[in-house]
Tab-separated table of C-alpha atoms in Angstrom:
chain	number	residue	atom	x	y	z
A	1	MET	CA	150.962	79.472	46.547
A	2	PRO	CA	154.042	81.120	48.278
A	3	ASP	CA	157.350	80.067	46.440
A	4	LEU	CA	159.064	79.543	50.274
A	5	THR	CA	163.013	78.652	48.377
A	6	ALA	CA	163.018	81.869	46.157
A	7	ASP	CA	161.839	83.988	48.766
A	8	TYR	CA	164.285	82.311	50.814
A	9	TRP	CA	167.138	82.953	48.962
A	10	ALA	CA	166.481	86.123	47.793
A	11	LEU	CA	166.350	86.997	51.730
A	12	ARG	CA	169.628	85.382	52.437
A	13	ASN	CA	171.531	86.163	49.350
A	14	HIS	CA	170.174	89.725	47.767
A	15	ALA	CA	167.309	91.352	48.516
A	16	GLY	CA	163.948	90.377	49.547
A	17	ALA	CA	160.865	92.056	51.189
A	18	VAL	CA	157.654	91.419	53.455
A	19	TRP	CA	155.039	93.289	54.772
A	20	LEU	CA	155.436	93.629	58.689
A	21	SER	CA	153.143	94.160	61.184
A	22	ARG	CA	154.816	97.127	62.999
A	23	ASP	CA	152.658	99.696	65.008
A	24	PHE	CA	153.801	103.781	64.686
A	25	ILE	CA	153.399	106.163	67.437
A	26	SER	CA	153.994	110.114	67.298
A	27	VAL	CA	154.936	112.116	70.281
A	28	ALA	CA	155.709	115.408	69.718
A	29	GLY	CA	155.369	118.693	72.236
A	30	PRO	CA	158.293	121.002	73.223
A	31	ASP	CA	158.984	118.469	76.280
A	32	THR	CA	158.844	116.101	73.907
A	33	ILE	CA	162.612	114.746	73.803
A	34	THR	CA	163.429	115.453	77.840
A	35	PHE	CA	160.160	112.890	78.657
A	36	LEU	CA	161.278	110.281	76.228
A	37	GLN	CA	165.180	110.106	77.567
A	38	GLY	CA	164.062	109.728	81.227
A	39	GLN	CA	161.442	107.065	79.934
A	40	LEU	CA	163.406	105.192	77.083
A	41	SER	CA	166.643	102.464	77.644
A	42	GLN	CA	167.889	104.661	74.535
A	43	ASP	CA	170.219	107.957	74.748
A	44	VAL	CA	167.385	109.775	72.337
A	45	GLU	CA	168.596	113.193	73.142
A	46	LYS	CA	172.189	112.118	70.963
A	47	LEU	CA	169.845	111.664	68.005
A	48	LEU	CA	169.584	113.640	65.075
A	49	VAL	CA	166.592	114.366	63.179
A	50	GLY	CA	166.631	111.904	60.868
A	51	GLU	CA	167.833	108.773	62.740
A	52	SER	CA	166.429	106.110	65.137
A	53	ALA	CA	167.652	103.589	67.358
A	54	TRP	CA	166.106	100.770	69.010
A	55	SER	CA	165.459	101.011	72.681
A	56	PHE	CA	163.364	99.413	75.773
A	57	LEU	CA	160.567	100.943	77.059
A	58	LEU	CA	160.672	99.451	80.806
A	59	GLN	CA	158.172	98.834	84.199
A	60	PRO	CA	159.757	100.587	87.354
A	61	GLN	CA	161.501	97.042	88.424
A	62	GLY	CA	163.313	96.815	85.489
A	63	LYS	CA	161.301	94.310	82.972
A	64	VAL	CA	160.492	94.547	79.865
A	65	ASP	CA	157.504	96.462	78.814
A	66	ALA	CA	158.524	96.955	75.058
A	67	LEU	CA	161.474	96.765	72.786
A	68	LEU	CA	160.947	99.647	70.125
A	69	ARG	CA	162.403	101.703	68.022
A	70	VAL	CA	162.307	105.599	68.382
A	71	HIS	CA	163.300	107.948	64.885
A	72	ARG	CA	163.701	111.685	65.194
A	73	THR	CA	161.271	113.669	63.015
A	74	GLU	CA	162.159	116.917	63.880
A	75	ASP	CA	163.650	119.046	66.624
A	76	ASP	CA	160.655	117.708	69.247
A	77	GLY	CA	158.985	115.264	68.002
A	78	VAL	CA	159.458	111.216	67.682
A	79	VAL	CA	158.357	108.601	65.893
A	80	LEU	CA	158.090	105.293	68.013
A	81	ASP	CA	157.310	102.231	66.563
A	82	THR	CA	156.572	98.267	67.839
A	83	ASP	CA	155.365	95.086	67.052
A	84	GLY	CA	151.734	94.490	65.884
A	85	GLY	CA	149.477	94.512	68.861
A	86	TYR	CA	151.634	96.180	70.958
A	87	GLY	CA	151.591	99.793	70.262
A	88	GLY	CA	148.649	100.463	72.904
A	89	ARG	CA	150.874	98.679	75.279
A	90	VAL	CA	153.466	101.629	75.025
A	91	ILE	CA	150.488	104.595	75.005
A	92	GLU	CA	149.556	103.107	78.132
A	93	ARG	CA	152.967	103.083	79.506
A	94	LEU	CA	154.480	106.345	78.486
A	95	ASN	CA	150.658	108.169	79.582
A	96	ARG	CA	151.009	106.758	83.104
A	97	PHE	CA	154.299	108.209	83.559
A	98	LYS	CA	153.389	112.129	81.351
A	99	LEU	CA	153.119	114.056	84.630
A	100	ARG	CA	152.790	117.281	83.310
A	101	ILE	CA	154.337	116.807	80.203
A	102	LYS	CA	154.309	118.536	76.781
A	103	ALA	CA	154.045	116.076	74.765
A	104	GLU	CA	151.239	114.396	72.692
A	105	LEU	CA	151.242	110.750	71.527
A	106	GLU	CA	149.260	109.452	69.237
A	107	PRO	CA	148.771	105.522	66.361
A	108	LEU	CA	149.358	106.696	63.292
A	109	ASP	CA	147.874	104.832	60.624
A	110	TRP	CA	151.505	103.671	58.655
A	111	ARG	CA	153.089	100.850	57.196
A	112	CYS	CA	155.573	98.744	57.317
A	113	LEU	CA	157.799	97.130	53.903
A	114	ALA	CA	160.895	95.241	55.745
A	115	VAL	CA	163.640	94.939	53.419
A	116	ARG	CA	166.082	92.179	54.149
A	117	GLY	CA	168.791	90.565	52.560
A	118	PRO	CA	173.170	91.965	51.964
A	119	GLU	CA	171.403	94.067	49.235
A	120	ALA	CA	168.436	96.122	51.182
A	121	HIS	CA	170.662	99.063	51.666
A	122	LEU	CA	171.748	98.839	48.499
A	123	VAL	CA	167.955	99.347	46.824
A	124	ALA	CA	165.568	100.272	49.466
A	125	LYS	CA	165.702	103.507	51.370
A	126	GLY	CA	163.769	103.804	54.703
A	127	TRP	CA	164.821	103.448	58.829
A	128	PRO	CA	168.024	101.372	59.289
A	129	ALA	CA	166.553	97.628	60.725
A	130	ASP	CA	170.451	95.396	60.495
A	131	TRP	CA	170.546	92.165	62.784
A	132	ALA	CA	173.295	90.116	63.527
A	133	GLY	CA	174.263	88.502	59.890
A	134	LEU	CA	171.713	90.130	57.771
A	135	SER	CA	171.344	93.918	56.757
A	136	GLY	CA	168.059	95.226	56.955
A	137	VAL	CA	166.192	98.804	55.978
A	138	ASP	CA	162.435	99.346	56.665
A	139	VAL	CA	160.491	101.466	54.404
A	140	VAL	CA	157.808	103.344	56.520
A	141	GLY	CA	154.643	105.677	56.070
A	142	MET	CA	151.866	105.734	54.988
A	143	GLY	CA	152.379	103.744	51.497
A	144	PRO	CA	155.592	102.644	51.244
A	145	GLU	CA	156.376	100.886	47.617
A	146	LEU	CA	158.679	97.829	46.694
A	147	PRO	CA	161.240	99.214	45.502
A	148	ASP	CA	161.957	97.851	41.641
A	149	GLY	CA	163.508	94.174	41.505
A	150	VAL	CA	163.042	93.540	45.007
A	151	ARG	CA	161.170	89.855	45.483
A	152	LEU	CA	158.030	90.263	47.505
A	153	CYS	CA	158.202	87.513	50.141
A	154	ASP	CA	156.297	85.477	51.994
A	155	LEU	CA	156.079	85.641	55.834
A	156	GLN	CA	157.110	82.295	56.551
A	157	ALA	CA	160.662	82.676	54.621
A	158	TYR	CA	161.711	86.041	56.948
A	159	GLU	CA	160.595	84.008	59.953
A	160	ALA	CA	163.511	82.336	59.245
A	161	VAL	CA	166.232	84.476	58.858
A	162	ARG	CA	164.885	86.207	61.673
A	163	VAL	CA	165.166	83.453	63.735
A	164	GLU	CA	168.726	82.574	62.150
A	165	ALA	CA	169.574	86.224	63.181
A	166	GLY	CA	168.619	85.901	66.599
A	167	TRP	CA	166.410	88.935	66.573
A	168	PRO	CA	163.354	89.109	69.249
A	169	VAL	CA	159.621	90.081	68.765
A	170	MET	CA	157.349	90.907	71.535
A	171	GLY	CA	155.063	87.931	72.524
A	172	ARG	CA	157.369	85.272	71.252
A	173	GLU	CA	160.767	86.106	72.864
A	174	ILE	CA	159.922	89.116	74.585
A	175	ASP	CA	157.195	89.859	77.494
A	176	GLU	CA	156.423	91.364	80.539
A	177	LYS	CA	158.504	89.146	82.414
A	178	THR	CA	161.626	89.864	79.738
A	179	ILE	CA	164.664	90.993	81.604
A	180	PRO	CA	166.922	92.944	78.837
A	181	ALA	CA	169.462	91.168	79.260
A	182	GLU	CA	168.599	88.060	78.134
A	183	THR	CA	167.459	89.073	74.983
A	184	GLY	CA	170.982	89.557	73.142
A	185	VAL	CA	169.814	92.807	72.083
A	186	VAL	CA	171.293	95.270	75.319
A	187	ASP	CA	174.289	96.144	73.448
A	188	ARG	CA	171.166	97.893	70.835
A	189	ALA	CA	168.949	99.102	72.825
A	190	VAL	CA	170.787	100.449	75.879
A	191	SER	CA	173.284	103.474	76.675
A	192	PHE	CA	175.010	102.943	79.546
A	193	THR	CA	176.235	106.566	79.456
A	194	LYS	CA	173.054	108.910	79.670
A	195	GLY	CA	171.472	109.641	82.814
A	196	CYS	CA	169.051	107.847	84.666
A	197	PHE	CA	165.115	106.696	83.065
A	198	THR	CA	162.757	104.303	83.896
A	199	GLY	CA	164.308	100.817	85.675
A	200	GLN	CA	167.502	101.489	85.054
A	201	GLU	CA	168.584	100.065	88.598
A	202	LEU	CA	168.378	96.958	87.634
A	203	VAL	CA	169.987	97.568	84.162
A	204	ALA	CA	172.611	99.130	85.467
A	205	ARG	CA	173.158	95.915	87.916
A	206	ILE	CA	173.429	93.172	86.018
A	207	ASP	CA	175.792	94.442	84.075
A	208	SER	CA	178.008	96.127	87.044
A	209	ARG	CA	177.553	91.916	87.433
A	210	GLY	CA	179.010	90.573	83.600
A	211	GLY	CA	175.630	90.772	82.044
A	212	ASN	CA	174.423	87.300	84.195
A	213	VAL	CA	171.052	86.185	84.262
A	214	PRO	CA	169.096	83.323	84.863
A	215	ARG	CA	168.911	82.106	81.467
A	216	HIS	CA	170.196	83.456	77.638
A	217	LEU	CA	168.492	83.462	73.977
A	218	ARG	CA	170.150	81.336	72.338
A	219	GLY	CA	169.901	79.451	68.673
A	220	VAL	CA	168.756	76.047	68.100
A	221	VAL	CA	169.498	73.030	65.371
A	222	VAL	CA	167.456	70.852	65.177
A	223	GLY	CA	169.212	66.902	64.446
A	224	THR	CA	166.706	65.750	62.190
A	225	ASN	CA	164.266	66.962	59.827
A	226	VAL	CA	160.855	67.598	62.297
A	227	VAL	CA	160.074	70.550	63.182
A	228	PRO	CA	159.582	71.270	66.560
A	229	PRO	CA	156.062	72.812	68.185
A	230	VAL	CA	156.523	75.998	69.900
A	231	GLY	CA	156.495	75.834	73.850
A	232	ALA	CA	158.988	72.505	73.409
A	233	THR	CA	160.986	71.792	76.497
A	234	VAL	CA	165.167	71.847	76.345
A	235	GLU	CA	166.795	69.184	78.046
A	236	VAL	CA	169.917	67.966	78.853
A	237	ASP	CA	169.919	64.386	80.682
A	238	GLY	CA	166.511	64.866	81.383
A	239	LYS	CA	166.266	68.310	83.032
A	240	ASP	CA	164.542	70.764	82.032
A	241	VAL	CA	166.823	73.426	80.593
A	242	GLY	CA	164.711	75.968	79.011
A	243	VAL	CA	162.001	76.377	75.968
A	244	LEU	CA	161.705	76.995	71.931
A	245	THR	CA	159.933	80.700	71.647
A	246	SER	CA	160.243	80.781	67.817
A	247	VAL	CA	161.058	77.985	65.727
A	248	ALA	CA	162.020	77.456	61.326
A	249	GLU	CA	163.266	75.903	58.807
A	250	SER	CA	166.639	77.137	57.747
A	251	LEU	CA	167.699	76.284	53.880
A	252	GLU	CA	170.998	77.654	54.475
A	253	ARG	CA	171.635	75.335	57.899
A	254	ARG	CA	169.274	72.334	56.326
A	255	ALA	CA	167.630	71.580	59.435
A	256	PRO	CA	165.508	72.797	61.199
A	257	VAL	CA	165.991	75.738	63.720
A	258	ALA	CA	164.855	77.993	66.633
A	259	LEU	CA	165.211	80.208	68.775
A	260	ALA	CA	165.019	80.015	72.368
A	261	TYR	CA	165.131	80.736	76.221
A	262	VAL	CA	168.061	78.198	78.284
A	263	ARG	CA	169.841	77.713	81.463
A	264	ARG	CA	173.002	80.076	81.839
A	265	ALA	CA	174.749	76.328	82.626
A	266	VAL	CA	174.307	75.143	79.908
A	267	GLU	CA	177.306	76.857	77.660
A	268	PRO	CA	177.112	76.438	73.800
A	269	PRO	CA	177.562	74.627	71.497
A	270	ALA	CA	175.407	71.687	74.114
A	271	ASP	CA	173.500	68.679	72.602
A	272	VAL	CA	170.273	68.827	73.587
A	273	VAL	CA	167.126	66.756	73.724
A	274	LEU	CA	163.586	68.056	72.306
A	275	THR	CA	160.607	67.295	73.709
A	276	TRP	CA	157.123	68.098	73.560
A	277	ASP	CA	153.441	65.714	73.684
A	278	GLY	CA	153.952	63.258	71.155
A	279	GLY	CA	158.092	63.943	70.013
A	280	SER	CA	161.225	64.641	70.536
A	281	ALA	CA	164.691	64.910	69.035
A	282	PRO	CA	168.247	65.492	69.487
A	283	ALA	CA	169.434	69.364	69.346
A	284	ARG	CA	171.956	71.336	69.772
A	285	VAL	CA	171.844	73.962	71.294
A	286	GLU	CA	174.291	77.410	69.514
A	287	THR	CA	175.291	80.909	70.062
A	288	LEU	CA	173.698	83.525	67.732
A	289	PRO	CA	173.366	84.072	64.769
A	290	LEU	CA	172.876	81.119	62.805
A	291	VAL	CA	173.986	82.060	59.807
A	292	ASN	CA	176.651	85.107	59.631
């Protein structure tokens, strides 16, 4: 049985590692950089060999196909990685727009060992994966090894610190209906100084209006020890104002915590009620991260 308490405090106070499901895609060929520059929200051309950056891959209408990371491996080659189970979507989407382009996309049989904690950069070498309030390094490749002295942790403990940090993942906080500005990571994943890219119009229009979108990703701290289910409704004065997307237990906050998309009119901090079939609990909507 995993020791979730020890796992959590390793991730929160020192450094812990977890095997994380991620899909990796090689993109190589003479047109790779110019092609991706026109498809990704990040400024790919500015990346030096060995550098990484987060990016959105958008639909022409500006909604999200994937949140991914782009790592430049050579002058005309990169590796893209995204949440497990979504690599096929990335390949299909990019191939659909790859007309007369000399760049080949191939899935890679790589693994990801995610190291999180204040000491992550001291104990591990890899791709930067910092979150708000918590440092991170992803050790990737065919056979990444656990760094000496780093505790291998359970995914449940990892989820707790992810929720506290407010980092969105595909299939929970992000789907094909998501607008980038709702996620809280536009500052990490979008360049507003590069040239045109697919889906740019919606992103630029929302930015010019101060980032106003109908809902925002927020943190939720539950007021009892009852752990609500994903999908629970967030209510204010009996009105539905949001829905929980991820739920975990925070030892730092000594309470269950969650991520939720909440209507713009609800300004944190705000007292709310969570409701679901057979249960309810008081809670508070807060800004992210929930732990600094």
